Amino acid sequence: MGPRGTVTTFCVVNIKARNLDIDVPYVYAHIALDGADLALHARIGGIPYDRVRMGLRVEPVWTEGALHPDHYRPTGEPDADYDTYKELL
């Protein structure tokens, strides 16, 4: 399973969250990891918020010593075909 995946749905967040050092707007997305039967949610980085889209192929970005990825970024692969992730919406 994974670590790369496909953005299935997403939202643009325009409200600054307390205790979260991230500039707004930013994107939170559901990501279907390759081979997984359900999507996880994570922040998308490395791309302008208005360029994120369903089908975008992404990979995790880790910080040293972290148990979970800091965010996901585009892989540069072509977008996934809708039929490959529609059951995970």
mmCIF file with all atom_site columns, C-alpha atoms in Angstrom:
data_model
loop_
_atom_site.group_PDB
_atom_site.id
_atom_site.type_symbol
_atom_site.label_atom_id
_atom_site.label_alt_id
_atom_site.label_comp_id
_atom_site.label_asym_id
_atom_site.label_entity_id
_atom_site.label_seq_id
_atom_site.pdbx_PDB_ins_code
_atom_site.Cartn_x
_atom_site.Cartn_y
_atom_site.Cartn_z
_atom_site.occupancy
_atom_site.B_iso_or_equiv
_atom_site.pdbx_formal_charge
_atom_site.auth_seq_id
_atom_site.auth_comp_id
_atom_site.auth_asym_id
_atom_site.auth_atom_id
_atom_site.pdbx_PDB_model_num
ATOM 1  C CA . MET A 1 1  ? 0.000   0.000  0.000   1.00 0.00 ? 1  MET A CA 1
ATOM 2  C CA . GLY A 1 2  ? 1.161   3.536  -0.815  1.00 0.00 ? 2  GLY A CA 1
ATOM 3  C CA . PRO A 1 3  ? 3.095   5.649  -0.148  1.00 0.00 ? 3  PRO A CA 1
ATOM 4  C CA . ARG A 1 4  ? 1.849   7.533  -3.221  1.00 0.00 ? 4  ARG A CA 1
ATOM 5  C CA . GLY A 1 5  ? -1.813  8.220  -3.720  1.00 0.00 ? 5  GLY A CA 1
ATOM 6  C CA . THR A 1 6  ? -4.566  10.146 -5.477  1.00 0.00 ? 6  THR A CA 1
ATOM 7  C CA . VAL A 1 7  ? -6.538  13.156 -4.256  1.00 0.00 ? 7  VAL A CA 1
ATOM 8  C CA . THR A 1 8  ? -10.191 12.081 -4.236  1.00 0.00 ? 8  THR A CA 1
ATOM 9  C CA . THR A 1 9  ? -11.779 15.191 -2.696  1.00 0.00 ? 9  THR A CA 1
ATOM 10 C CA . PHE A 1 10 ? -10.446 18.339 -1.089  1.00 0.00 ? 10 PHE A CA 1
ATOM 11 C CA . CYS A 1 11 ? -11.316 21.667 0.483   1.00 0.00 ? 11 CYS A CA 1
ATOM 12 C CA . VAL A 1 12 ? -9.588  25.027 0.573   1.00 0.00 ? 12 VAL A CA 1
ATOM 13 C CA . VAL A 1 13 ? -9.195  26.260 4.153   1.00 0.00 ? 13 VAL A CA 1
ATOM 14 C CA . ASN A 1 14 ? -9.403  30.041 4.534   1.00 0.00 ? 14 ASN A CA 1
ATOM 15 C CA . ILE A 1 15 ? -9.537  30.342 8.328   1.00 0.00 ? 15 ILE A CA 1
ATOM 16 C CA . LYS A 1 16 ? -6.354  30.421 10.400  1.00 0.00 ? 16 LYS A CA 1
ATOM 17 C CA . ALA A 1 17 ? -6.440  27.637 12.984  1.00 0.00 ? 17 ALA A CA 1
ATOM 18 C CA . ARG A 1 18 ? -5.164  28.276 16.471  1.00 0.00 ? 18 ARG A CA 1
ATOM 19 C CA . ASN A 1 19 ? -1.883  26.468 17.211  1.00 0.00 ? 19 ASN A CA 1
ATOM 20 C CA . LEU A 1 20 ? -1.320  25.627 13.539  1.00 0.00 ? 20 LEU A CA 1
ATOM 21 C CA . ASP A 1 21 ? 1.556   27.499 11.914  1.00 0.00 ? 21 ASP A CA 1
ATOM 22 C CA . ILE A 1 22 ? 0.306   27.337 8.315   1.00 0.00 ? 22 ILE A CA 1
ATOM 23 C CA . ASP A 1 23 ? -0.546  30.303 6.116   1.00 0.00 ? 23 ASP A CA 1
ATOM 24 C CA . VAL A 1 24 ? -4.044  30.442 4.676   1.00 0.00 ? 24 VAL A CA 1
ATOM 25 C CA . PRO A 1 25 ? -5.390  29.509 2.279   1.00 0.00 ? 25 PRO A CA 1
ATOM 26 C CA . TYR A 1 26 ? -4.235  25.907 2.297   1.00 0.00 ? 26 TYR A CA 1
ATOM 27 C CA . VAL A 1 27 ? -5.722  22.624 1.107   1.00 0.00 ? 27 VAL A CA 1
ATOM 28 C CA . TYR A 1 28 ? -6.839  19.600 3.103   1.00 0.00 ? 28 TYR A CA 1
ATOM 29 C CA . ALA A 1 29 ? -7.649  16.532 1.022   1.00 0.00 ? 29 ALA A CA 1
ATOM 30 C CA . HIS A 1 30 ? -8.776  12.942 1.135   1.00 0.00 ? 30 HIS A CA 1
ATOM 31 C CA . ILE A 1 31 ? -6.029  10.841 -0.422  1.00 0.00 ? 31 ILE A CA 1
ATOM 32 C CA . ALA A 1 32 ? -6.507  7.269  -1.614  1.00 0.00 ? 32 ALA A CA 1
ATOM 33 C CA . LEU A 1 33 ? -3.131  5.605  -1.149  1.00 0.00 ? 33 LEU A CA 1
ATOM 34 C CA . ASP A 1 34 ? -2.213  3.182  -3.918  1.00 0.00 ? 34 ASP A CA 1
ATOM 35 C CA . GLY A 1 35 ? -3.677  -0.211 -3.038  1.00 0.00 ? 35 GLY A CA 1
ATOM 36 C CA . ALA A 1 36 ? -5.814  1.057  -0.134  1.00 0.00 ? 36 ALA A CA 1
ATOM 37 C CA . ASP A 1 37 ? -9.564  0.565  0.240   1.00 0.00 ? 37 ASP A CA 1
ATOM 38 C CA . LEU A 1 38 ? -10.221 3.917  1.902   1.00 0.00 ? 38 LEU A CA 1
ATOM 39 C CA . ALA A 1 39 ? -8.880  7.443  1.816   1.00 0.00 ? 39 ALA A CA 1
ATOM 40 C CA . LEU A 1 40 ? -6.934  9.250  4.533   1.00 0.00 ? 40 LEU A CA 1
ATOM 41 C CA . HIS A 1 41 ? -6.933  12.997 5.066   1.00 0.00 ? 41 HIS A CA 1
ATOM 42 C CA . ALA A 1 42 ? -3.874  15.217 4.910   1.00 0.00 ? 42 ALA A CA 1
ATOM 43 C CA . ARG A 1 43 ? -2.643  18.652 3.971   1.00 0.00 ? 43 ARG A CA 1
ATOM 44 C CA . ILE A 1 44 ? -1.467  19.288 0.409   1.00 0.00 ? 44 ILE A CA 1
ATOM 45 C CA . GLY A 1 45 ? 1.660   21.409 -0.118  1.00 0.00 ? 45 GLY A CA 1
ATOM 46 C CA . GLY A 1 46 ? 4.138   22.189 -2.846  1.00 0.00 ? 46 GLY A CA 1
ATOM 47 C CA . ILE A 1 47 ? 1.435   23.469 -5.177  1.00 0.00 ? 47 ILE A CA 1
ATOM 48 C CA . PRO A 1 48 ? -0.726  26.614 -5.202  1.00 0.00 ? 48 PRO A CA 1
ATOM 49 C CA . TYR A 1 49 ? -4.075  25.968 -3.509  1.00 0.00 ? 49 TYR A CA 1
ATOM 50 C CA . ASP A 1 50 ? -5.974  26.794 -6.695  1.00 0.00 ? 50 ASP A CA 1
ATOM 51 C CA . ARG A 1 51 ? -4.108  24.119 -8.693  1.00 0.00 ? 51 ARG A CA 1
ATOM 52 C CA . VAL A 1 52 ? -5.153  21.175 -6.477  1.00 0.00 ? 52 VAL A CA 1
ATOM 53 C CA . ARG A 1 53 ? -7.737  18.955 -8.151  1.00 0.00 ? 53 ARG A CA 1
ATOM 54 C CA . MET A 1 54 ? -9.416  15.569 -7.953  1.00 0.00 ? 54 MET A CA 1
ATOM 55 C CA . GLY A 1 55 ? -7.161  12.923 -9.466  1.00 0.00 ? 55 GLY A CA 1
ATOM 56 C CA . LEU A 1 56 ? -3.927  14.746 -8.554  1.00 0.00 ? 56 LEU A CA 1
ATOM 57 C CA . ARG A 1 57 ? -1.176  12.220 -7.824  1.00 0.00 ? 57 ARG A CA 1
ATOM 58 C CA . VAL A 1 58 ? 0.679   12.946 -4.567  1.00 0.00 ? 58 VAL A CA 1
ATOM 59 C CA . GLU A 1 59 ? 3.440   11.590 -2.326  1.00 0.00 ? 59 GLU A CA 1
ATOM 60 C CA . PRO A 1 60 ? 4.243   12.113 1.359   1.00 0.00 ? 60 PRO A CA 1
ATOM 61 C CA . VAL A 1 61 ? 6.738   14.654 2.671   1.00 0.00 ? 61 VAL A CA 1
ATOM 62 C CA . TRP A 1 62 ? 8.304   13.622 5.971   1.00 0.00 ? 62 TRP A CA 1
ATOM 63 C CA . THR A 1 63 ? 10.057  15.637 8.643   1.00 0.00 ? 63 THR A CA 1
ATOM 64 C CA . GLU A 1 64 ? 12.880  14.002 10.573  1.00 0.00 ? 64 GLU A CA 1
ATOM 65 C CA . GLY A 1 65 ? 11.651  11.835 13.438  1.00 0.00 ? 65 GLY A CA 1
ATOM 66 C CA . ALA A 1 66 ? 7.956   12.218 12.547  1.00 0.00 ? 66 ALA A CA 1
ATOM 67 C CA . LEU A 1 67 ? 5.521   9.318  12.761  1.00 0.00 ? 67 LEU A CA 1
ATOM 68 C CA . HIS A 1 68 ? 3.251   10.803 10.088  1.00 0.00 ? 68 HIS A CA 1
ATOM 69 C CA . PRO A 1 69 ? 3.907   12.808 6.920   1.00 0.00 ? 69 PRO A CA 1
ATOM 70 C CA . ASP A 1 70 ? 3.947   16.587 7.341   1.00 0.00 ? 70 ASP A CA 1
ATOM 71 C CA . HIS A 1 71 ? 1.989   16.956 4.106   1.00 0.00 ? 71 HIS A CA 1
ATOM 72 C CA . TYR A 1 72 ? 1.630   15.487 0.616   1.00 0.00 ? 72 TYR A CA 1
ATOM 73 C CA . ARG A 1 73 ? 2.978   17.065 -2.582  1.00 0.00 ? 73 ARG A CA 1
ATOM 74 C CA . PRO A 1 74 ? 2.390   16.427 -6.298  1.00 0.00 ? 74 PRO A CA 1
ATOM 75 C CA . THR A 1 75 ? 4.420   13.609 -7.843  1.00 0.00 ? 75 THR A CA 1
ATOM 76 C CA . GLY A 1 76 ? 4.465   15.057 -11.356 1.00 0.00 ? 76 GLY A CA 1
ATOM 77 C CA . GLU A 1 77 ? 2.644   11.989 -12.686 1.00 0.00 ? 77 GLU A CA 1
ATOM 78 C CA . PRO A 1 78 ? -0.396  12.432 -14.928 1.00 0.00 ? 78 PRO A CA 1
ATOM 79 C CA . ASP A 1 79 ? -3.684  12.782 -13.051 1.00 0.00 ? 79 ASP A CA 1
ATOM 80 C CA . ALA A 1 80 ? -5.445  9.534  -12.191 1.00 0.00 ? 80 ALA A CA 1
ATOM 81 C CA . ASP A 1 81 ? -8.498  8.590  -14.228 1.00 0.00 ? 81 ASP A CA 1
ATOM 82 C CA . TYR A 1 82 ? -11.756 9.177  -12.317 1.00 0.00 ? 82 TYR A CA 1
ATOM 83 C CA . ASP A 1 83 ? -12.771 5.521  -12.674 1.00 0.00 ? 83 ASP A CA 1
ATOM 84 C CA . THR A 1 84 ? -9.720  4.452  -10.630 1.00 0.00 ? 84 THR A CA 1
ATOM 85 C CA . TYR A 1 85 ? -10.844 6.278  -7.468  1.00 0.00 ? 85 TYR A CA 1
ATOM 86 C CA . LYS A 1 86 ? -14.591 6.979  -7.821  1.00 0.00 ? 86 LYS A CA 1
ATOM 87 C CA . GLU A 1 87 ? -15.506 4.152  -5.411  1.00 0.00 ? 87 GLU A CA 1
ATOM 88 C CA . LEU A 1 88 ? -13.522 5.931  -2.671  1.00 0.00 ? 88 LEU A CA 1
ATOM 89 C CA . LEU A 1 89 ? -15.522 9.173  -2.786  1.00 0.00 ? 89 LEU A CA 1
#
